PDB file of C-alpha atoms in Angstrom:
ATOM      1  CA  UNK A   1       0.000   0.000   0.000  1.00 36.00           C
ATOM      2  CA  UNK A   2       1.263   3.480  -0.853  1.00 35.00           C
ATOM      3  CA  UNK A   3       1.901   5.850   2.054  1.00 37.00           C
ATOM      4  CA  UNK A   4      -1.158   7.967   2.848  1.00 38.00           C
ATOM      5  CA  UNK A   5       0.384  11.227   1.681  1.00 37.00           C
ATOM      6  CA  UNK A   6       1.426   9.700  -1.667  1.00 39.00           C
ATOM      7  CA  UNK A   7      -2.050   8.282  -2.133  1.00 39.00           C
ATOM      8  CA  UNK A   8      -3.620  11.652  -1.460  1.00 38.00           C
ATOM      9  CA  UNK A   9      -1.182  13.772  -3.483  1.00 38.00           C
ATOM     10  CA  UNK A  10      -3.231  13.750  -6.690  1.00 37.00           C
ATOM     11  CA  UNK A  11      -6.405  15.002  -5.007  1.00 33.00           C
ATOM     12  CA  UNK A  12      -4.858  16.737  -2.572  1.00 33.00           C
ATOM     13  CA  UNK A  13     -16.643  21.177   8.488  1.00 33.00           C
ATOM     14  CA  UNK A  14     -20.375  23.119  10.343  1.00 30.00           C
ATOM     15  CA  UNK A  15     -20.249  25.042  13.314  1.00 31.00           C
ATOM     16  CA  UNK A  16     -22.911  23.823  15.693  1.00 29.00           C
ATOM     17  CA  UNK A  17     -23.570  25.790  18.833  1.00 30.00           C
ATOM     18  CA  UNK A  18     -23.406  22.893  21.261  1.00 33.00           C
ATOM     19  CA  UNK A  19     -23.248  23.296  25.036  1.00 33.00           C
ATOM     20  CA  UNK A  20     -19.908  22.593  26.591  1.00 36.00           C
ATOM     21  CA  UNK A  21     -17.938  23.057  23.357  1.00 41.00           C
ATOM     22  CA  UNK A  22     -15.060  25.502  23.059  1.00 47.00           C
ATOM     23  CA  UNK A  23     -12.395  26.184  20.503  1.00 49.00           C
ATOM     24  CA  UNK A  24      -8.679  26.472  21.290  1.00 49.00           C
ATOM     25  CA  UNK A  25      -7.367  29.574  22.966  1.00 47.00           C
ATOM     26  CA  UNK A  26      -4.846  31.655  21.008  1.00 43.00           C
ATOM     27  CA  UNK A  27      -1.422  30.058  20.945  1.00 40.00           C
ATOM     28  CA  UNK A  28      -2.695  26.703  22.162  1.00 45.00           C
ATOM     29  CA  UNK A  29      -3.410  23.528  20.250  1.00 49.00           C
ATOM     30  CA  UNK A  30      -4.679  20.041  20.919  1.00 47.00           C
ATOM     31  CA  UNK A  31      -1.204  18.758  19.980  1.00 46.00           C
ATOM     32  CA  UNK A  32       0.595  20.886  22.592  1.00 46.00           C
ATOM     33  CA  UNK A  33       0.408  18.138  25.214  1.00 50.00           C
ATOM     34  CA  UNK A  34       1.177  15.309  22.775  1.00 49.00           C
ATOM     35  CA  UNK A  35       4.431  13.333  23.029  1.00 50.00           C
ATOM     36  CA  UNK A  36       7.389  14.831  21.174  1.00 64.00           C
ATOM     37  CA  UNK A  37       7.343  14.083  17.460  1.00 72.00           C
ATOM     38  CA  UNK A  38       9.981  14.771  14.824  1.00 79.00           C
ATOM     39  CA  UNK A  39       8.256  17.458  12.765  1.00 81.00           C
ATOM     40  CA  UNK A  40      10.918  17.209  10.067  1.00 81.00           C
ATOM     41  CA  UNK A  41       9.039  14.100   8.938  1.00 85.00           C
ATOM     42  CA  UNK A  42       6.075  16.306   8.034  1.00 90.00           C
ATOM     43  CA  UNK A  43       5.920  17.805   4.549  1.00 88.00           C
ATOM     44  CA  UNK A  44       4.332  21.031   5.760  1.00 89.00           C
ATOM     45  CA  UNK A  45       6.994  21.669   8.409  1.00 90.00           C
ATOM     46  CA  UNK A  46       9.796  20.751   5.985  1.00 87.00           C
ATOM     47  CA  UNK A  47       8.578  23.274   3.425  1.00 87.00           C
ATOM     48  CA  UNK A  48       7.366  26.126   5.627  1.00 90.00           C
ATOM     49  CA  UNK A  49       8.070  27.751   8.970  1.00 90.00           C
ATOM     50  CA  UNK A  50       4.619  26.902  10.321  1.00 88.00           C
ATOM     51  CA  UNK A  51       5.605  27.674  13.911  1.00 85.00           C
ATOM     52  CA  UNK A  52       5.980  31.303  12.850  1.00 87.00           C
ATOM     53  CA  UNK A  53       2.224  31.488  12.233  1.00 86.00           C
ATOM     54  CA  UNK A  54       1.479  31.083  15.928  1.00 82.00           C
ATOM     55  CA  UNK A  55       4.179  33.563  16.849  1.00 86.00           C
ATOM     56  CA  UNK A  56       2.776  36.361  14.699  1.00 86.00           C
ATOM     57  CA  UNK A  57      -0.929  35.678  15.332  1.00 88.00           C
ATOM     58  CA  UNK A  58      -2.375  38.061  17.892  1.00 89.00           C
ATOM     59  CA  UNK A  59      -5.378  37.214  20.043  1.00 91.00           C
ATOM     60  CA  UNK A  60      -7.494  39.504  17.869  1.00 93.00           C
ATOM     61  CA  UNK A  61      -6.278  37.780  14.682  1.00 92.00           C
ATOM     62  CA  UNK A  62      -7.028  34.385  16.181  1.00 93.00           C
ATOM     63  CA  UNK A  63     -10.546  35.414  17.183  1.00 94.00           C
ATOM     64  CA  UNK A  64     -11.255  36.810  13.716  1.00 94.00           C
ATOM     65  CA  UNK A  65     -10.094  33.548  12.123  1.00 94.00           C
ATOM     66  CA  UNK A  66     -12.252  31.538  14.527  1.00 95.00           C
ATOM     67  CA  UNK A  67     -15.312  33.726  13.926  1.00 96.00           C
ATOM     68  CA  UNK A  68     -14.831  33.401  10.168  1.00 95.00           C
ATOM     69  CA  UNK A  69     -14.860  29.607  10.370  1.00 96.00           C
ATOM     70  CA  UNK A  70     -17.925  29.698  12.647  1.00 96.00           C
ATOM     71  CA  UNK A  71     -19.828  31.966  10.252  1.00 96.00           C
ATOM     72  CA  UNK A  72     -18.955  29.949   7.143  1.00 95.00           C
ATOM     73  CA  UNK A  73     -20.023  26.669   8.724  1.00 96.00           C
ATOM     74  CA  UNK A  74     -23.137  27.990  10.461  1.00 94.00           C
ATOM     75  CA  UNK A  75     -25.529  26.905   7.683  1.00 89.00           C
ATOM     76  CA  UNK A  76     -24.049  23.473   7.060  1.00 92.00           C
ATOM     77  CA  UNK A  77     -26.453  20.560   7.281  1.00 91.00           C
ATOM     78  CA  UNK A  78     -25.894  18.057  10.070  1.00 92.00           C
ATOM     79  CA  UNK A  79     -28.291  15.098  10.158  1.00 90.00           C
ATOM     80  CA  UNK A  80     -30.012  14.496  13.489  1.00 89.00           C
ATOM     81  CA  UNK A  81     -28.232  11.148  13.815  1.00 87.00           C
ATOM     82  CA  UNK A  82     -24.866  12.949  13.598  1.00 90.00           C
ATOM     83  CA  UNK A  83     -25.433  15.678  16.169  1.00 88.00           C
ATOM     84  CA  UNK A  84     -24.439  13.459  19.105  1.00 88.00           C
ATOM     85  CA  UNK A  85     -21.786  11.470  17.228  1.00 92.00           C
ATOM     86  CA  UNK A  86     -18.556  10.364  18.840  1.00 93.00           C
ATOM     87  CA  UNK A  87     -16.683  12.416  16.214  1.00 96.00           C
ATOM     88  CA  UNK A  88     -18.178  15.106  13.981  1.00 96.00           C
ATOM     89  CA  UNK A  89     -16.170  16.642  11.130  1.00 97.00           C
ATOM     90  CA  UNK A  90     -17.300  19.648   9.109  1.00 97.00           C
ATOM     91  CA  UNK A  91     -15.448  20.627   5.936  1.00 97.00           C
ATOM     92  CA  UNK A  92     -16.037  23.407   3.425  1.00 96.00           C
ATOM     93  CA  UNK A  93     -14.398  24.243   0.090  1.00 94.00           C
ATOM     94  CA  UNK A  94     -15.047  27.717  -1.298  1.00 89.00           C
ATOM     95  CA  UNK A  95     -15.134  28.983  -4.884  1.00 77.00           C
ATOM     96  CA  UNK A  96     -16.194  26.624  -7.705  1.00 70.00           C
ATOM     97  CA  UNK A  97     -17.375  24.132  -6.948  1.00 77.00           C
ATOM     98  CA  UNK A  98     -18.524  25.073  -3.450  1.00 87.00           C
ATOM     99  CA  UNK A  99     -18.559  21.860  -1.407  1.00 92.00           C
ATOM    100  CA  UNK A 100     -19.805  21.131   2.105  1.00 93.00           C
ATOM    101  CA  UNK A 101     -19.153  17.754   3.722  1.00 95.00           C
ATOM    102  CA  UNK A 102     -20.325  16.501   7.099  1.00 95.00           C
ATOM    103  CA  UNK A 103     -18.593  13.353   8.365  1.00 96.00           C
ATOM    104  CA  UNK A 104     -19.395  11.547  11.578  1.00 95.00           C
ATOM    105  CA  UNK A 105     -18.498   8.397  13.474  1.00 95.00           C
ATOM    106  CA  UNK A 106     -21.228   6.318  15.094  1.00 87.00           C
ATOM    107  CA  UNK A 107     -19.793   4.377  18.024  1.00 84.00           C
ATOM    108  CA  UNK A 108     -23.031   2.403  18.249  1.00 83.00           C
ATOM    109  CA  UNK A 109     -22.814   1.276  14.624  1.00 84.00           C
ATOM    110  CA  UNK A 110     -19.008   1.411  14.549  1.00 90.00           C
ATOM    111  CA  UNK A 111     -19.039   3.092  11.166  1.00 93.00           C
ATOM    112  CA  UNK A 112     -18.186   6.388   9.477  1.00 95.00           C
ATOM    113  CA  UNK A 113     -20.914   8.119   7.512  1.00 93.00           C
ATOM    114  CA  UNK A 114     -21.058  11.358   5.561  1.00 93.00           C
ATOM    115  CA  UNK A 115     -23.248  13.828   3.741  1.00 91.00           C
ATOM    116  CA  UNK A 116     -21.931  16.045   0.953  1.00 90.00           C
ATOM    117  CA  UNK A 117     -23.426  18.854  -1.092  1.00 87.00           C
ATOM    118  CA  UNK A 118     -21.871  20.612  -4.074  1.00 83.00           C
ATOM    119  CA  UNK A 119     -22.971  23.678  -5.997  1.00 78.00           C
ATOM    120  CA  UNK A 120     -21.550  24.756  -9.307  1.00 63.00           C
ATOM    121  CA  UNK A 121     -18.691  23.304 -11.312  1.00 56.00           C
ATOM    122  CA  UNK A 122     -15.017  24.147 -11.705  1.00 54.00           C
ATOM    123  CA  UNK A 123     -16.094  26.675 -14.360  1.00 56.00           C
ATOM    124  CA  UNK A 124     -18.950  28.420 -12.548  1.00 59.00           C
ATOM    125  CA  UNK A 125     -22.592  27.922 -11.501  1.00 62.00           C
ATOM    126  CA  UNK A 126     -24.606  25.118 -13.083  1.00 63.00           C
ATOM    127  CA  UNK A 127     -27.102  26.611 -15.594  1.00 72.00           C
ATOM    128  CA  UNK A 128     -30.804  25.731 -15.162  1.00 77.00           C
ATOM    129  CA  UNK A 129     -32.130  22.864 -17.293  1.00 76.00           C
ATOM    130  CA  UNK A 130     -33.860  23.826 -20.545  1.00 79.00           C
ATOM    131  CA  UNK A 131     -37.676  23.772 -20.595  1.00 80.00           C
ATOM    132  CA  UNK A 132     -39.331  20.636 -21.969  1.00 77.00           C
ATOM    133  CA  UNK A 133     -40.320  20.657 -25.641  1.00 79.00           C
ATOM    134  CA  UNK A 134     -43.944  21.480 -26.459  1.00 81.00           C
ATOM    135  CA  UNK A 135     -46.304  18.506 -26.888  1.00 80.00           C
ATOM    136  CA  UNK A 136     -46.624  17.188 -30.450  1.00 80.00           C
ATOM    137  CA  UNK A 137     -49.868  17.547 -32.392  1.00 78.00           C
ATOM    138  CA  UNK A 138     -49.807  13.962 -33.732  1.00 80.00           C
ATOM    139  CA  UNK A 139     -51.981  11.816 -31.368  1.00 78.00           C
ATOM    140  CA  UNK A 140     -49.641   8.827 -31.658  1.00 77.00           C
ATOM    141  CA  UNK A 141     -46.617  10.949 -30.811  1.00 83.00           C
ATOM    142  CA  UNK A 142     -48.539  12.699 -28.028  1.00 82.00           C
ATOM    143  CA  UNK A 143     -49.044   9.396 -26.188  1.00 80.00           C
ATOM    144  CA  UNK A 144     -45.316   8.665 -26.358  1.00 83.00           C
ATOM    145  CA  UNK A 145     -44.564  12.218 -25.251  1.00 82.00           C
ATOM    146  CA  UNK A 146     -46.823  11.963 -22.202  1.00 83.00           C
ATOM    147  CA  UNK A 147     -45.378   8.565 -21.286  1.00 83.00           C
ATOM    148  CA  UNK A 148     -41.839   9.975 -21.469  1.00 83.00           C
ATOM    149  CA  UNK A 149     -42.852  12.970 -19.311  1.00 82.00           C
ATOM    150  CA  UNK A 150     -44.422  10.641 -16.735  1.00 81.00           C
ATOM    151  CA  UNK A 151     -41.283   8.493 -16.669  1.00 86.00           C
ATOM    152  CA  UNK A 152     -39.084  11.561 -16.157  1.00 83.00           C
ATOM    153  CA  UNK A 153     -41.333  12.813 -13.349  1.00 79.00           C
ATOM    154  CA  UNK A 154     -41.133   9.436 -11.622  1.00 79.00           C
ATOM    155  CA  UNK A 155     -37.342   9.532 -11.920  1.00 84.00           C
ATOM    156  CA  UNK A 156     -37.205  12.998 -10.328  1.00 80.00           C
ATOM    157  CA  UNK A 157     -39.448  11.947  -7.458  1.00 79.00           C
ATOM    158  CA  UNK A 158     -37.303   8.864  -6.807  1.00 79.00           C
ATOM    159  CA  UNK A 159     -34.166  11.020  -6.827  1.00 75.00           C
ATOM    160  CA  UNK A 160     -35.765  13.453  -4.352  1.00 77.00           C
ATOM    161  CA  UNK A 161     -36.682  10.568  -2.018  1.00 76.00           C
ATOM    162  CA  UNK A 162     -33.143   9.201  -2.220  1.00 68.00           C
ATOM    163  CA  UNK A 163     -31.680  12.639  -1.468  1.00 71.00           C
ATOM    164  CA  UNK A 164     -33.982  13.083   1.513  1.00 74.00           C
ATOM    165  CA  UNK A 165     -32.852   9.720   2.883  1.00 70.00           C
ATOM    166  CA  UNK A 166     -29.228  10.814   2.448  1.00 67.00           C
ATOM    167  CA  UNK A 167     -29.964  14.013   4.365  1.00 70.00           C
ATOM    168  CA  UNK A 168     -31.334  11.893   7.227  1.00 67.00           C
ATOM    169  CA  UNK A 169     -28.879   8.982   7.306  1.00 73.00           C
ATOM    170  CA  UNK A 170     -25.843   9.981   5.215  1.00 79.00           C
ATOM    171  CA  UNK A 171     -23.867   7.588   3.065  1.00 86.00           C
ATOM    172  CA  UNK A 172     -21.638   4.828   4.432  1.00 89.00           C
ATOM    173  CA  UNK A 173     -17.904   5.233   3.841  1.00 92.00           C
ATOM    174  CA  UNK A 174     -16.112   2.266   2.321  1.00 92.00           C
ATOM    175  CA  UNK A 175     -13.444   0.384   4.242  1.00 93.00           C
ATOM    176  CA  UNK A 176     -10.755   2.179   2.212  1.00 94.00           C
ATOM    177  CA  UNK A 177     -12.196   5.630   2.952  1.00 94.00           C
ATOM    178  CA  UNK A 178     -12.686   4.703   6.603  1.00 95.00           C
ATOM    179  CA  UNK A 179      -9.006   3.808   6.846  1.00 95.00           C
ATOM    180  CA  UNK A 180      -8.067   7.199   5.363  1.00 95.00           C
ATOM    181  CA  UNK A 181     -10.297   9.125   7.787  1.00 95.00           C
ATOM    182  CA  UNK A 182      -8.877   7.272  10.784  1.00 95.00           C
ATOM    183  CA  UNK A 183      -5.339   7.795   9.524  1.00 95.00           C
ATOM    184  CA  UNK A 184      -5.970  11.554   9.347  1.00 95.00           C
ATOM    185  CA  UNK A 185      -7.468  11.546  12.848  1.00 95.00           C
ATOM    186  CA  UNK A 186      -4.249   9.969  14.140  1.00 94.00           C
ATOM    187  CA  UNK A 187      -1.781  11.834  11.924  1.00 94.00           C
ATOM    188  CA  UNK A 188       0.783  13.637  14.134  1.00 93.00           C
ATOM    189  CA  UNK A 189       1.683  16.036  11.299  1.00 92.00           C
ATOM    190  CA  UNK A 190      -1.939  17.128  10.941  1.00 94.00           C
ATOM    191  CA  UNK A 191      -2.281  17.451  14.721  1.00 93.00           C
ATOM    192  CA  UNK A 192       0.886  19.552  15.024  1.00 92.00           C
ATOM    193  CA  UNK A 193       0.021  22.170  12.406  1.00 92.00           C
ATOM    194  CA  UNK A 194      -1.417  25.554  13.428  1.00 92.00           C
ATOM    195  CA  UNK A 195      -5.198  25.608  13.301  1.00 93.00           C
ATOM    196  CA  UNK A 196      -5.316  28.593  10.948  1.00 94.00           C
ATOM    197  CA  UNK A 197      -2.765  28.472   8.112  1.00 91.00           C
ATOM    198  CA  UNK A 198      -2.028  31.993   6.877  1.00 87.00           C
ATOM    199  CA  UNK A 199       0.146  33.493   4.169  1.00 86.00           C
ATOM    200  CA  UNK A 200       2.775  34.594   3.594  1.00 88.00           C
ATOM    201  CA  UNK A 201       4.403  31.338   4.657  1.00 87.00           C
ATOM    202  CA  UNK A 202       8.152  31.509   5.147  1.00 89.00           C
ATOM    203  CA  UNK A 203       9.928  28.991   2.922  1.00 89.00           C
ATOM    204  CA  UNK A 204      12.543  26.719   4.488  1.00 86.00           C
ATOM    205  CA  UNK A 205      13.968  24.865   1.474  1.00 78.00           C
ATOM    206  CA  UNK A 206      15.656  25.703  -1.815  1.00 76.00           C
ATOM    207  CA  UNK A 207      16.988  28.941  -3.239  1.00 79.00           C
ATOM    208  CA  UNK A 208      14.072  30.924  -1.836  1.00 81.00           C
ATOM    209  CA  UNK A 209      14.543  29.816   1.783  1.00 85.00           C
ATOM    210  CA  UNK A 210      13.575  32.644   4.111  1.00 86.00           C
ATOM    211  CA  UNK A 211      11.316  34.304   1.546  1.00 86.00           C
ATOM    212  CA  UNK A 212       7.554  34.612   1.858  1.00 86.00           C
ATOM    213  CA  UNK A 213       5.291  32.272  -0.120  1.00 84.00           C
ATOM    214  CA  UNK A 214       1.849  33.462  -1.204  1.00 86.00           C
ATOM    215  CA  UNK A 215      -1.173  31.594  -2.510  1.00 85.00           C
ATOM    216  CA  UNK A 216      -1.386  30.845  -6.233  1.00 77.00           C
ATOM    217  CA  UNK A 217      -4.395  32.478  -7.910  1.00 73.00           C
ATOM    218  CA  UNK A 218      -6.550  29.327  -7.872  1.00 66.00           C
ATOM    219  CA  UNK A 219      -9.418  30.943  -5.958  1.00 74.00           C
ATOM    220  CA  UNK A 220     -10.176  28.070  -3.558  1.00 86.00           C
ATOM    221  CA  UNK A 221      -9.901  28.069   0.205  1.00 92.00           C
ATOM    222  CA  UNK A 222     -10.943  25.577   2.883  1.00 95.00           C
ATOM    223  CA  UNK A 223     -12.237  25.718   6.441  1.00 96.00           C
ATOM    224  CA  UNK A 224     -13.232  22.960   8.815  1.00 97.00           C
ATOM    225  CA  UNK A 225     -13.999  21.840  12.301  1.00 97.00           C
ATOM    226  CA  UNK A 226     -13.458  18.617  14.256  1.00 97.00           C
ATOM    227  CA  UNK A 227     -15.580  17.854  17.306  1.00 95.00           C
ATOM    228  CA  UNK A 228     -14.660  14.824  19.380  1.00 93.00           C
ATOM    229  CA  UNK A 229     -16.859  14.016  22.345  1.00 90.00           C
ATOM    230  CA  UNK A 230     -15.234  15.193  25.555  1.00 90.00           C
ATOM    231  CA  UNK A 231     -12.440  17.075  23.754  1.00 92.00           C
ATOM    232  CA  UNK A 232     -11.810  20.679  22.773  1.00 92.00           C
ATOM    233  CA  UNK A 233     -13.225  21.655  19.380  1.00 94.00           C
ATOM    234  CA  UNK A 234     -10.577  22.185  16.724  1.00 96.00           C
ATOM    235  CA  UNK A 235     -11.288  24.757  14.033  1.00 97.00           C
ATOM    236  CA  UNK A 236      -9.001  25.120  11.024  1.00 96.00           C
ATOM    237  CA  UNK A 237      -8.562  26.989   7.770  1.00 96.00           C
ATOM    238  CA  UNK A 238      -6.151  27.081   4.857  1.00 94.00           C
ATOM    239  CA  UNK A 239      -6.221  29.881   2.254  1.00 92.00           C
ATOM    240  CA  UNK A 240      -5.296  27.875  -0.838  1.00 89.00           C
ATOM    241  CA  UNK A 241      -3.714  24.697  -2.202  1.00 88.00           C
ATOM    242  CA  UNK A 242      -0.527  24.074  -0.251  1.00 87.00           C
ATOM    243  CA  UNK A 243       1.759  21.264   0.827  1.00 87.00           C
ATOM    244  CA  UNK A 244       0.311  21.155   4.336  1.00 91.00           C
ATOM    245  CA  UNK A 245      -1.545  18.412   6.136  1.00 94.00           C
ATOM    246  CA  UNK A 246      -4.431  20.782   6.875  1.00 94.00           C
ATOM    247  CA  UNK A 247      -5.006  21.354   3.171  1.00 94.00           C
ATOM    248  CA  UNK A 248      -4.590  17.653   2.441  1.00 94.00           C
ATOM    249  CA  UNK A 249      -7.221  16.687   5.004  1.00 96.00           C
ATOM    250  CA  UNK A 250      -9.809  19.326   4.075  1.00 96.00           C
ATOM    251  CA  UNK A 251      -9.320  18.769   0.333  1.00 94.00           C
ATOM    252  CA  UNK A 252      -9.829  15.025   0.810  1.00 95.00           C
ATOM    253  CA  UNK A 253     -12.863  15.533   3.045  1.00 94.00           C
ATOM    254  CA  UNK A 254     -14.575  17.729   0.440  1.00 93.00           C
ATOM    255  CA  UNK A 255     -13.728  15.316  -2.381  1.00 88.00           C
ATOM    256  CA  UNK A 256     -15.257  12.094  -0.937  1.00 66.00           C
TER     257      UNK A 256
END
């Protein structure tokens, strides 16, 4: 099996107001109390001075970043069955397409499920469908026309029922996707990164070491949130495609 990062390289979540939940305080992180880990093994830390982000982020900056994530995720759909899940993940990709994914783990069922919505395409909003053609005047053709319209209506109603069931129950992740989710949840590189990735990022390698790196003009950004029962809520954001674990996780979450 390829290493997780290599497998994800080609493809390189909703803010619920729940009682007892709090996000990290400025300068703190869920990974702060974790055992020491060699961050040089992490692609993001090898490429960028990520520790500098925490150093230059004021309390006001941190609160603005947190509020932004909260506001973006406020309208995200969370099925009733997911609201008390052992783990709840909310992921959002901006620009085109705009994608929202809700992922949750049911300890009772011992399974990961998800619900994903997407609007638009990589090239812009999806245009409305064209109107149906007018009915033919020929009686024989009219019968076929009405039968085709009835069949199409039945298809739409079936699709609406299926979508409503997805909104209630979500879809079941495959064993392969489940393994990827659990790998991300236990990835020390992902845990060690700052919650809010910001540019410019100071480069650490190559001829441009020490220089600032800015986002390419791709237009996408990602935000997310991880809620584990009994633990502090982790919010996160990344402004563009980058070789960081935070981008890798959120990009994967909004792709599957």
